[in-house]
Amino acid sequence: MTLSERDHKAVWHPFTQMMLEPEAIGIAKGKGSLLFTEDGHTLIDAISSWWVNLHGHVNQHIASAIKAQLDALEHTIFAGYTHEPAVRLAEILLEQIPFCSKVFYSDNGSTSVEVALKMALQFHHNQGSDRRKIICFDNAYHGDTFGAMSVGARGIFNRPFEPLFFDVSTMEAPVSDAPDYISQLIDGLGDLNQYAAFIFEPLVQGSAGMLMHSAAGLSRLMQKFRDAGILNIADEVMTGFYRTGKPFAHQYLSAIPDIVCLSKGITGGFMTLGATVCRQEIFDAFLSEDRLKTFFHGHSYTANPLACAAAVASAGLTFSPECAGQVRGISDRLGQMAARLSEMPPLENVRQLGTILAMDIRSDAASGYFNSIGSRLKSEFYKQGILLRPLGNVLYLMPPYCITEDEMDQIESAISQIISDL
C-alpha cells in the first residue's frame, strides 16, 4: 500500500471533509523550498507549509541544533526547573521585543492566545477589577481552542460550539486613521470600563483571506484603549518573524502592545512551540504572597528543550543581516509580481505586504473559504509542481526565505497561465 492509502485508512486530517477530498498526498522528503512526494513529484512550497517554514525544509543549521540537544536533554518539567535553550530563547525574544520583560511558553498558536487572554483577564482580577469582556476585529481568527474561537469570527467553522463561547465585542478593522472614523468605531463598543483586553492580528488577518488594514488606524485604536486601561494583545502567530517585511508587524505601529503571541515560524517549521511575551506591569500583577494570584496555566511539554533549541537556531538565522536581505529581495519581487498580476482581469484587490502576496479571484459564486474555485486551483497548481492552498477564492503566496528567483519565476508563470485559463 502507498503512504496515501495507509493514511486514508488511519488518519483524520485538519480542515478536511474526509468524504469529499481526495487521498492525502504522501510527502517523502523536503529540501529548501521543495517537497518531494512518494511518487517522485516535486513541489515548490509556496506557502511555507501553513506559514511555519521560514528557512526551508531540512535546514541543516536548525537540524544540527536539534541533534546536539538530543544528546544533552530531551525534556524536563518546567514548573520550578529550567534549561539553557528556554532561557536563551527568552533572552533573544526580549531583545527583539524590548518593551516586554517576560516570556511564557506553551505549545502552539492557539495556546499562546489562550495564555494571553487568561493573562489579561487575571491581570484585572488580581487587582480587584471586574473587567471581563474582550474586543476583537470582525473576521478575526486566533485559533481553534475555546478561548481562541471565542475571540474569532462566529461562523461555519465554529457554529457547533458557539453557545459555549464567552461574550466579546467586535469592530471592523480600521481602514483609516481619521479621528472621526476612529471615534465612531470606539463609540460602538459602549462603556470601555467593561473591557479587559483588545486582541488583534496586526495589519494582516490571515485566515480571513489575507485582509490588510491601516497601521495608523490600528495605532490610534490601541492608544485609545490603553488610555482606558484596556490591555492590547498583538497576535503575531502568523505575522511574526519578518512575514510582513519587518521582524514583527507591531513595529509598523506607533503604539506598543502589552502582550505579544508568537508561534508558527518561531522554530523555523521544525517543532511545535508557542510563546506569549508580556510587559513587566502584567507580570507584576501576579506577584503576591497570596498564592491564589498565581497564574495557574501550563502544559506537559512547556518549553520543550528540543523545540527551544530549534527556535534559538532559527532565530540566529531570522535576525541576521542575511535574512533581512532575503526578505527585502522577496518583498521587492512580490511587489513586482503584484503589479503585473493586477493587470489580469480575473484578479482583483491584489495586495502585498512584505513576503505576503494575496489576490481575490473574481467568481460567480459567493466569496469566501467555501468557494469551490479554491479546490480546483489547488489541483491545477499541483500539476504545475507548486503547493498552494487558496482560501476559497483568495489566492496567496507566503514563500520560505530561501526561495530562488527561478522558483519565483515558475510560480508567477503558473499563476498567469492558470488564471488566464479560468
XYZ file of C-alpha atoms in Angstrom:
422
model
C 0.000 0.000 0.000
C 1.129 3.547 -0.657
C 1.555 6.095 2.114
C -1.578 7.875 0.841
C -3.619 4.652 1.017
C -2.389 3.813 4.509
C -3.143 7.369 5.617
C -6.679 7.143 4.223
C -7.375 4.087 6.377
C -5.996 5.508 9.638
C -5.749 9.325 9.781
C -8.260 12.172 10.266
C -6.930 15.404 8.697
C -7.496 19.032 9.813
C -9.881 21.327 7.915
C -10.762 18.422 5.614
C -14.117 16.917 4.690
C -12.851 13.348 4.502
C -15.771 12.130 2.387
C -15.235 14.697 -0.363
C -11.496 15.298 -0.540
C -9.057 13.014 -2.381
C -6.498 10.950 -0.513
C -3.751 12.968 1.153
C -0.572 13.384 -0.878
C 2.341 11.496 0.647
C 5.457 13.621 1.191
C 8.674 11.606 1.302
C 11.222 14.350 1.963
C 11.966 18.036 1.667
C 14.897 20.269 0.834
C 14.979 24.039 0.791
C 11.827 25.361 -0.873
C 10.972 21.947 -2.273
C 8.881 18.984 -1.178
C 9.115 15.574 -2.843
C 6.111 13.246 -2.972
C 6.273 9.494 -2.565
C 5.642 9.045 -6.306
C 8.521 11.354 -7.266
C 6.617 14.592 -7.884
C 8.471 17.815 -6.940
C 6.587 20.726 -5.396
C 7.636 24.299 -4.646
C 6.283 25.010 -1.162
C 4.916 28.473 -1.911
C 3.052 28.820 1.412
C 5.815 27.617 3.765
C 3.728 24.615 4.838
C 0.967 26.564 6.580
C 3.231 29.578 7.163
C 5.723 27.896 9.529
C 8.759 27.065 7.419
C 10.933 30.186 7.322
C 14.310 28.938 6.140
C 13.482 25.909 4.024
C 12.899 22.255 4.693
C 15.630 20.245 6.451
C 17.670 23.371 7.129
C 20.951 21.940 8.396
C 21.675 24.725 10.890
C 18.412 24.071 12.733
C 18.582 20.298 12.310
C 22.096 20.229 13.789
C 20.961 22.237 16.814
C 18.169 19.728 17.490
C 20.566 16.789 17.092
C 23.013 18.346 19.545
C 20.236 18.994 22.047
C 19.119 15.353 21.801
C 22.410 14.287 23.348
C 22.070 16.740 26.232
C 18.410 16.891 27.324
C 15.221 15.916 25.512
C 12.690 17.170 28.083
C 12.206 18.218 31.677
C 9.361 19.516 33.770
C 9.291 23.330 33.527
C 7.488 24.102 36.783
C 10.323 25.044 39.114
C 13.033 23.830 36.705
C 14.653 25.416 33.656
C 17.253 24.767 30.969
C 19.596 26.641 28.662
C 17.537 26.615 25.391
C 14.450 28.064 27.112
C 16.411 30.807 28.857
C 18.411 31.686 25.738
C 15.296 31.831 23.573
C 13.558 34.108 26.080
C 16.599 36.407 26.068
C 16.523 36.557 22.248
C 12.795 37.282 22.096
C 13.078 40.049 24.678
C 15.982 41.595 22.757
C 13.681 41.772 19.738
C 10.611 42.915 21.725
C 12.332 45.228 24.241
C 9.181 46.763 25.751
C 8.331 43.324 27.173
C 10.153 41.609 30.021
C 8.774 38.064 30.447
C 8.152 35.052 28.190
C 5.578 32.359 28.969
C 5.896 29.184 26.892
C 3.143 26.955 25.516
C 2.667 24.565 22.590
C 1.230 26.359 19.547
C -0.522 29.444 18.240
C -3.911 28.748 19.793
C -2.400 28.107 23.211
C -0.266 31.238 23.019
C -3.529 33.142 22.524
C -5.264 31.260 25.358
C -2.372 32.236 27.634
C -2.633 35.889 26.567
C -6.371 36.045 27.198
C -6.042 34.409 30.606
C -3.151 36.737 31.490
C -5.237 39.777 30.582
C -8.341 38.652 32.442
C -6.442 37.648 35.572
C -4.359 40.832 35.431
C -7.546 42.782 36.124
C -8.965 40.171 38.512
C -5.813 40.195 40.675
C -6.243 43.943 41.104
C -9.880 43.707 42.134
C -11.332 44.789 38.795
C -14.313 43.041 37.218
C -13.348 43.835 33.600
C -14.242 40.646 31.741
C -15.046 41.426 28.117
C -12.697 41.269 25.136
C -12.660 43.400 21.977
C -11.716 41.802 18.661
C -11.993 42.549 14.963
C -14.643 41.337 12.559
C -13.321 38.365 10.546
C -10.772 37.583 13.258
C -9.090 34.202 13.567
C -6.946 33.396 16.612
C -7.055 29.596 16.736
C -9.302 26.631 17.412
C -9.287 26.177 21.183
C -12.297 27.590 23.017
C -10.843 30.904 24.152
C -9.276 31.489 20.747
C -12.538 30.624 18.997
C -14.446 32.978 21.302
C -12.394 35.954 20.089
C -12.663 34.862 16.466
C -15.370 35.386 13.883
C -18.556 33.432 14.507
C -19.352 31.282 11.509
C -19.340 27.921 9.802
C -16.058 26.744 11.335
C -17.190 27.056 14.940
C -21.002 27.070 14.829
C -21.455 23.816 16.834
C -19.563 25.368 19.750
C -20.904 28.925 19.618
C -23.288 28.576 22.600
C -20.250 27.886 24.784
C -18.192 30.930 23.762
C -17.665 33.819 26.154
C -19.007 37.245 25.295
C -16.939 39.601 23.127
C -17.497 42.849 21.239
C -16.401 43.109 17.628
C -15.458 46.044 15.449
C -14.255 46.440 11.884
C -10.536 46.567 11.276
C -9.563 50.200 10.605
C -9.130 51.334 7.025
C -8.239 54.892 8.058
C -6.798 56.831 10.976
C -9.208 59.776 10.647
C -10.143 60.858 14.192
C -13.901 60.923 13.490
C -13.735 57.450 11.968
C -11.774 56.035 14.920
C -14.157 57.674 17.380
C -17.107 56.122 15.560
C -15.533 52.659 15.836
C -14.928 53.098 19.554
C -18.357 54.624 20.252
C -19.930 51.387 19.009
C -18.306 49.490 21.893
C -20.174 51.285 24.673
C -18.597 51.696 28.113
C -14.873 50.938 27.782
C -14.573 50.226 31.509
C -16.114 46.785 30.971
C -13.257 45.590 28.750
C -10.142 43.711 29.855
C -8.320 43.475 26.526
C -8.282 44.119 22.802
C -6.829 41.302 20.672
C -5.868 41.799 17.043
C -3.834 40.401 14.169
C -1.573 43.341 13.336
C -2.008 44.591 9.750
C -2.920 41.229 8.159
C -5.877 38.999 9.030
C -4.513 35.758 7.630
C -7.214 33.099 7.716
C -9.873 35.685 6.845
C -8.272 35.915 3.411
C -5.122 37.975 3.995
C -7.189 41.096 4.694
C -4.959 44.115 5.294
C -5.736 47.209 7.340
C -4.294 50.574 8.353
C -1.236 50.715 10.636
C -2.018 54.312 11.606
C -5.652 53.473 12.342
C -4.693 50.478 14.459
C -2.197 52.618 16.380
C -4.900 55.159 17.202
C -7.228 52.414 18.414
C -4.538 50.899 20.608
C -3.728 54.238 22.203
C -7.407 54.914 22.932
C -7.730 51.506 24.546
C -4.563 51.910 26.582
C -5.822 55.264 27.866
C -8.973 53.421 29.007
C -6.978 50.765 30.910
C -7.529 48.064 28.287
C -4.617 45.717 27.506
C -3.573 45.402 23.840
C -2.779 41.853 22.661
C -0.940 41.501 19.336
C -1.485 38.055 17.839
C 1.710 37.751 15.790
C 1.411 33.994 15.312
C 1.303 34.475 11.535
C 2.784 37.961 11.100
C 5.878 37.477 13.271
C 9.444 36.718 12.206
C 9.659 39.006 9.145
C 6.489 37.862 7.370
C 5.357 41.473 6.867
C 8.836 42.737 5.945
C 9.829 43.757 9.488
C 10.830 41.426 12.323
C 7.346 41.867 13.814
C 4.273 43.552 12.374
C 3.771 45.660 15.505
C 6.938 47.518 14.509
C 4.845 49.335 11.886
C 2.762 50.806 14.714
C 3.323 53.935 16.783
C 1.608 52.273 19.775
C 3.088 49.259 21.509
C 1.138 46.171 22.614
C 1.110 44.862 26.174
C 1.188 41.200 25.165
C 2.531 39.530 22.004
C 1.573 35.995 20.904
C 4.128 34.001 18.898
C 4.243 30.579 17.234
C 4.319 29.245 13.636
C 7.716 30.470 12.347
C 9.312 30.528 15.799
C 11.128 27.195 15.272
C 11.577 27.558 11.518
C 8.949 24.873 10.999
C 10.789 22.103 12.854
C 8.956 21.743 16.178
C 5.732 22.898 17.796
C 6.158 25.808 20.227
C 4.223 28.829 21.418
C 5.379 31.882 23.356
C 3.406 34.687 24.989
C 5.532 37.748 25.710
C 4.316 40.397 28.149
C 5.233 43.701 29.755
C 6.578 43.880 33.307
C 3.380 45.545 34.554
C 1.386 42.430 33.724
C 3.864 40.066 35.372
C 3.908 42.238 38.487
C 0.140 41.852 38.932
C 0.712 38.135 39.626
C 3.436 38.665 42.255
C 1.913 38.261 45.690
C 2.144 36.468 48.995
C -1.356 35.277 48.128
C -0.917 32.050 46.173
C -4.383 32.482 44.663
C -2.894 35.202 42.448
C -0.619 32.615 40.774
C -1.013 32.138 37.018
C -2.320 28.567 37.040
C -1.595 27.566 33.466
C 0.806 25.041 31.975
C 1.371 22.174 29.570
C 3.312 18.933 29.985
C 5.615 19.897 27.119
C 6.015 23.541 28.139
C 9.380 24.882 26.891
C 10.430 21.532 25.453
C 14.245 21.740 25.120
C 14.276 20.361 21.570
C 11.714 22.924 20.409
C 13.530 25.752 22.200
C 16.859 24.675 20.688
C 15.260 24.712 17.242
C 13.854 28.189 17.928
C 17.226 29.517 19.108
C 18.881 28.198 15.941
C 16.095 29.582 13.747
C 16.358 32.968 15.473
C 20.078 33.043 14.672
C 19.117 32.859 11.009
C 15.986 35.018 11.170
C 17.542 38.042 12.878
C 20.694 38.031 10.749
C 21.560 40.642 8.101
C 21.460 37.868 5.510
C 17.839 37.038 6.290
C 16.868 40.715 6.263
C 18.358 40.889 2.767
C 16.448 37.788 1.671
C 13.210 39.269 2.974
C 13.828 42.553 1.124
C 14.513 40.637 -2.076
C 11.347 38.563 -1.774
C 9.290 41.620 -0.857
C 10.560 43.512 -3.904
C 9.941 40.531 -6.160
C 6.399 40.056 -4.858
C 5.736 43.770 -5.324
C 6.737 43.474 -8.982
C 4.608 40.354 -9.320
C 1.648 42.158 -7.767
C 1.906 44.963 -10.312
C 1.862 42.515 -13.214
C -0.916 40.306 -11.833
C -3.086 43.385 -11.190
C -3.431 43.666 -14.962
C -5.120 40.261 -15.243
C -8.938 40.687 -15.454
C -9.968 37.721 -13.255
C -7.871 39.084 -10.391
C -8.840 41.958 -8.133
C -7.722 43.533 -4.890
C -4.140 42.384 -5.408
C -2.316 43.282 -2.186
C 1.137 42.761 -0.773
C 2.987 43.375 2.475
C 6.489 42.038 2.967
C 6.637 38.369 1.996
C 2.833 38.065 1.735
C 1.068 38.461 -1.615
C -2.690 37.911 -1.907
C -5.332 38.412 -4.570
C -9.059 37.783 -4.977
C -10.284 35.747 -7.926
C -13.475 37.100 -9.394
C -16.087 34.360 -9.276
C -19.806 33.923 -9.922
C -20.083 32.032 -6.644
C -20.017 33.739 -3.258
C -16.638 34.843 -1.996
C -15.150 33.043 0.959
C -13.488 29.883 2.160
C -16.072 27.512 0.640
C -15.865 28.881 -2.886
C -15.118 25.737 -4.912
C -12.583 27.531 -7.079
C -10.036 27.073 -4.285
C -10.044 23.265 -4.539
C -9.885 23.459 -8.315
C -6.904 25.792 -8.265
C -5.062 23.717 -5.657
C -5.232 20.745 -8.019
C -4.116 22.798 -11.032
C -1.116 24.220 -9.172
C -0.153 20.738 -8.008
C 0.026 19.656 -11.637
C 2.380 22.587 -12.238
C 4.620 21.498 -9.357
C 3.534 24.151 -6.844
C 1.970 23.759 -3.411
C -0.651 26.471 -2.993
C -3.754 26.252 -0.819
C -6.179 29.066 -1.723
C -8.540 30.348 0.954
C -11.620 29.865 -1.207
C -11.358 32.482 -3.937
C -8.336 34.145 -2.262
C -5.032 33.053 -3.749
C -1.942 33.903 -1.720
C 1.806 33.351 -1.559
C 3.955 33.215 1.569
C 7.208 31.553 0.481
C 10.156 30.475 2.639
C 13.026 32.946 2.733
C 15.352 30.586 0.844
C 13.191 30.571 -2.297
C 15.149 31.191 -5.510
C 14.489 33.580 -8.375
C 13.874 30.632 -10.706
C 11.287 29.226 -8.313
C 9.575 32.612 -8.072
C 9.515 32.799 -11.879
C 7.944 29.349 -12.013
C 5.253 30.352 -9.509
C 4.373 33.545 -11.374
C 4.280 31.732 -14.706
C 1.923 29.102 -13.289
C -0.391 31.728 -11.761
C -0.542 33.644 -15.052
C -1.277 30.515 -17.061
C -3.851 29.021 -14.717
C -5.686 32.298 -14.102
C -5.761 33.023 -17.841
C -7.457 29.669 -18.429
C -10.290 30.321 -15.951
